[in-house]
CSV table of C-alpha atoms in Angstrom, one decimal:
chain,number,residue,atom,x,y,z
A,1,UNK,CA,91.5,66.3,-31.3
A,2,UNK,CA,89.4,67.7,-28.4
A,3,UNK,CA,87.6,70.1,-30.7
A,4,UNK,CA,86.4,67.2,-33.0
A,5,UNK,CA,85.4,65.0,-30.1
A,6,UNK,CA,82.9,67.5,-28.5
A,7,UNK,CA,80.7,67.9,-31.7
A,8,UNK,CA,80.7,64.1,-32.3
A,9,UNK,CA,79.8,63.5,-28.6
A,10,UNK,CA,77.0,66.1,-28.7
A,11,UNK,CA,75.7,64.7,-32.0
A,12,UNK,CA,75.6,61.2,-30.7
A,13,UNK,CA,73.9,62.3,-27.4
A,14,UNK,CA,71.3,64.2,-29.4
A,15,UNK,CA,70.6,61.1,-31.5
A,16,UNK,CA,70.3,59.0,-28.4
A,17,UNK,CA,68.0,61.6,-26.8
A,18,UNK,CA,65.8,61.7,-29.9
A,19,UNK,CA,65.5,57.9,-29.9
A,20,UNK,CA,64.6,57.9,-26.2
A,21,UNK,CA,62.1,60.7,-26.7
A,22,UNK,CA,60.5,58.8,-29.6
A,23,UNK,CA,60.3,55.6,-27.5
A,24,UNK,CA,58.8,57.6,-24.6
A,25,UNK,CA,56.2,59.2,-27.0
A,26,UNK,CA,55.3,55.8,-28.4
A,27,UNK,CA,54.9,54.3,-25.0
A,28,UNK,CA,52.7,57.3,-23.9
A,29,UNK,CA,50.6,57.0,-27.0
A,30,UNK,CA,50.1,53.3,-26.5
A,31,UNK,CA,49.2,53.9,-22.8
A,32,UNK,CA,46.7,56.7,-23.8
A,33,UNK,CA,45.2,54.5,-26.4
A,34,UNK,CA,44.6,51.7,-24.0
A,35,UNK,CA,43.2,54.1,-21.4
A,36,UNK,CA,40.9,55.5,-24.0
A,37,UNK,CA,39.5,52.1,-24.7
A,38,UNK,CA,38.9,50.6,-21.3
A,39,UNK,CA,35.1,50.7,-21.8
A,40,UNK,CA,35.2,50.1,-25.6
A,41,UNK,CA,33.8,46.6,-25.7
A,42,UNK,CA,31.5,47.0,-22.7
A,43,UNK,CA,27.8,47.2,-23.6
A,44,UNK,CA,25.4,49.4,-21.7
A,45,UNK,CA,23.6,47.7,-18.9
A,46,UNK,CA,19.9,47.2,-19.8
A,47,UNK,CA,17.3,49.8,-18.6
A,48,UNK,CA,15.9,50.5,-16.2
A,49,UNK,CA,18.3,49.7,-13.4
A,50,UNK,CA,19.1,51.2,-10.0
A,51,UNK,CA,22.0,53.6,-9.7
A,52,UNK,CA,23.7,55.4,-6.8
A,53,UNK,CA,24.7,59.0,-6.5
A,54,UNK,CA,28.3,59.4,-7.5
A,55,UNK,CA,30.9,62.0,-6.6
A,56,UNK,CA,32.4,63.8,-9.5
A,57,UNK,CA,34.0,67.3,-9.5
A,58,UNK,CA,32.7,70.8,-10.0
A,59,UNK,CA,34.4,73.1,-12.5
A,60,UNK,CA,36.9,74.2,-9.9
A,61,UNK,CA,38.0,70.6,-9.4
A,62,UNK,CA,36.3,70.2,-6.0
A,63,UNK,CA,34.4,67.0,-5.2
A,64,UNK,CA,30.7,67.2,-5.7
A,65,UNK,CA,27.8,64.7,-5.8
A,66,UNK,CA,25.1,64.8,-8.5
A,67,UNK,CA,22.7,67.6,-7.6
A,68,UNK,CA,19.0,66.8,-7.0
A,69,UNK,CA,19.7,63.1,-6.9
A,70,UNK,CA,16.9,61.4,-4.8
A,71,UNK,CA,15.1,64.8,-4.5
A,72,UNK,CA,13.8,65.1,-8.0
A,73,UNK,CA,13.8,63.3,-11.4
A,74,UNK,CA,17.0,64.4,-13.1
A,75,UNK,CA,17.9,64.9,-16.7
A,76,UNK,CA,21.4,65.6,-17.8
A,77,UNK,CA,23.9,65.4,-20.6
A,78,UNK,CA,27.1,63.4,-20.3
A,79,UNK,CA,29.1,65.1,-23.0
A,80,UNK,CA,32.4,64.3,-24.7
A,81,UNK,CA,33.9,67.8,-25.4
A,82,UNK,CA,35.1,66.5,-28.7
A,83,UNK,CA,31.5,66.5,-29.9
A,84,UNK,CA,30.0,69.7,-28.5
A,85,UNK,CA,27.5,70.2,-31.4
A,86,UNK,CA,26.0,66.7,-31.2
A,87,UNK,CA,22.3,67.1,-30.4
A,88,UNK,CA,22.5,70.9,-30.6
A,89,UNK,CA,19.0,71.1,-32.1
A,90,UNK,CA,17.7,68.9,-29.2
A,91,UNK,CA,19.3,71.1,-26.5
A,92,UNK,CA,17.9,74.3,-28.0
A,93,UNK,CA,14.4,72.7,-28.2
A,94,UNK,CA,14.8,71.5,-24.5
A,95,UNK,CA,15.7,75.1,-23.5
A,96,UNK,CA,12.7,76.5,-25.5
A,97,UNK,CA,10.3,74.0,-23.8
A,98,UNK,CA,12.0,74.3,-20.3
A,99,UNK,CA,12.2,70.5,-20.3
A,100,UNK,CA,14.8,70.3,-17.5
A,101,UNK,CA,13.0,72.6,-15.1
A,102,UNK,CA,9.8,71.9,-13.1
A,103,UNK,CA,8.5,71.0,-9.7
A,104,UNK,CA,9.5,67.3,-10.2
A,105,UNK,CA,12.6,67.6,-12.5
A,106,UNK,CA,15.8,69.4,-12.8
A,107,UNK,CA,18.8,69.3,-15.0
A,108,UNK,CA,22.6,69.8,-15.4
A,109,UNK,CA,25.5,68.7,-17.5
A,110,UNK,CA,28.5,66.5,-16.9
A,111,UNK,CA,31.7,66.8,-19.0
A,112,UNK,CA,33.3,63.5,-19.9
A,113,UNK,CA,36.9,64.7,-19.7
A,114,UNK,CA,38.6,61.3,-19.9
A,115,UNK,CA,37.5,60.8,-23.5
A,116,UNK,CA,38.8,64.0,-25.0
A,117,UNK,CA,42.1,64.9,-26.4
A,118,UNK,CA,41.6,68.6,-25.4
A,119,UNK,CA,43.3,69.9,-22.3
A,120,UNK,CA,41.0,69.5,-19.3
A,121,UNK,CA,42.0,72.9,-17.8
A,122,UNK,CA,40.9,74.7,-20.9
A,123,UNK,CA,37.6,72.9,-21.1
A,124,UNK,CA,36.9,73.7,-17.4
A,125,UNK,CA,37.7,77.3,-17.9
A,126,UNK,CA,35.5,77.6,-21.0
A,127,UNK,CA,32.7,75.8,-19.1
A,128,UNK,CA,33.0,78.1,-16.1
A,129,UNK,CA,32.7,81.1,-18.5
A,130,UNK,CA,29.5,79.8,-19.9
A,131,UNK,CA,27.9,78.7,-16.6
A,132,UNK,CA,28.6,82.2,-15.1
A,133,UNK,CA,26.4,83.6,-17.9
A,134,UNK,CA,23.5,81.1,-17.8
A,135,UNK,CA,23.7,79.8,-14.2
A,136,UNK,CA,23.8,76.2,-15.4
A,137,UNK,CA,25.2,73.5,-13.3
A,138,UNK,CA,28.1,71.6,-14.9
A,139,UNK,CA,30.2,68.9,-13.4
A,140,UNK,CA,33.3,67.1,-14.6
A,141,UNK,CA,34.1,63.4,-14.8
A,142,UNK,CA,37.8,63.1,-15.3
A,143,UNK,CA,38.0,59.3,-15.1
A,144,UNK,CA,34.8,57.8,-16.6
A,145,UNK,CA,33.5,57.3,-13.1
A,146,UNK,CA,29.9,57.8,-14.0
A,147,UNK,CA,30.1,55.6,-17.1
A,148,UNK,CA,31.7,52.8,-15.0
A,149,UNK,CA,29.4,53.1,-12.0
A,150,UNK,CA,26.2,53.2,-13.9
A,151,UNK,CA,27.1,50.6,-16.6
A,152,UNK,CA,26.9,53.1,-19.5
A,153,UNK,CA,29.5,51.3,-21.6
A,154,UNK,CA,31.6,53.3,-24.1
A,155,UNK,CA,30.6,56.9,-24.2
A,156,UNK,CA,33.6,58.2,-26.3
A,157,UNK,CA,32.6,60.7,-29.0
A,158,UNK,CA,29.1,60.7,-27.7
A,159,UNK,CA,26.6,63.2,-26.3
A,160,UNK,CA,24.6,61.0,-23.8
A,161,UNK,CA,21.2,62.0,-22.7
A,162,UNK,CA,20.3,60.5,-19.3
A,163,UNK,CA,17.2,60.5,-17.1
A,164,UNK,CA,17.2,59.2,-13.6
A,165,UNK,CA,14.0,58.9,-11.6
A,166,UNK,CA,13.6,60.4,-8.1
A,167,UNK,CA,13.8,56.8,-6.9
A,168,UNK,CA,17.3,56.4,-8.3
A,169,UNK,CA,16.6,54.4,-11.4
A,170,UNK,CA,18.3,55.0,-14.6
A,171,UNK,CA,15.2,55.1,-16.9
A,172,UNK,CA,16.5,56.7,-20.1
A,173,UNK,CA,19.9,56.7,-21.8
A,174,UNK,CA,20.5,57.5,-25.4
A,175,UNK,CA,24.0,58.0,-26.9
A,176,UNK,CA,24.9,60.0,-29.9
A,177,UNK,CA,22.7,62.1,-32.3
A,178,UNK,CA,19.0,61.6,-31.8
A,179,UNK,CA,16.9,61.4,-34.9
A,180,UNK,CA,13.9,63.7,-35.2
A,181,UNK,CA,11.7,60.6,-34.4
A,182,UNK,CA,13.8,59.8,-31.3
A,183,UNK,CA,13.5,63.5,-30.2
A,184,UNK,CA,9.7,63.3,-30.5
A,185,UNK,CA,9.7,60.1,-28.5
A,186,UNK,CA,12.0,61.6,-25.9
A,187,UNK,CA,9.7,64.7,-25.4
A,188,UNK,CA,6.7,62.5,-25.1
A,189,UNK,CA,8.5,60.2,-22.6
A,190,UNK,CA,9.8,63.0,-20.4
A,191,UNK,CA,6.4,64.7,-19.8
A,192,UNK,CA,5.5,62.0,-17.3
A,193,UNK,CA,8.5,63.0,-15.1
A,194,UNK,CA,8.2,66.8,-15.2
């Protein structure tokens, strides 16, 4: 009798464990989905508006404020790593024109880590590898702090192009793929701040 009891007991325990695991996975998925959508229905605050420097993290997970804030006009990308190729043509053209460098302007990137399904540690490691080669400044926002603090609304699945004046005003913010016409308008707009 004891030899038939053990397999039945183990089998029942495995079934119970599977059910508990499925319930846990469902709860985790529901929590993640709700966390992913906390800015979903929030529109972007109208431009221009005043913003404050915010503390994010560098690629080694150390606290860091936005560079050049209040010293120069700043241009930066707020990037969802799920969409790395969005506006690729625009970024190449900006590099070619040296749009984000000048006596009155500087640029950097911010990774929107909260809105990606990719492991943050891997994204940080990949970004560190790239920045070591090109000396770019890249920060990480692991909890949508920038989007919340500056009233950007939903930035999930978006490449967001942002310009903040030296005076601390958010003066340009465009989400998603820019059309060729929007790119031309942007390059015309940014000349006044270089």
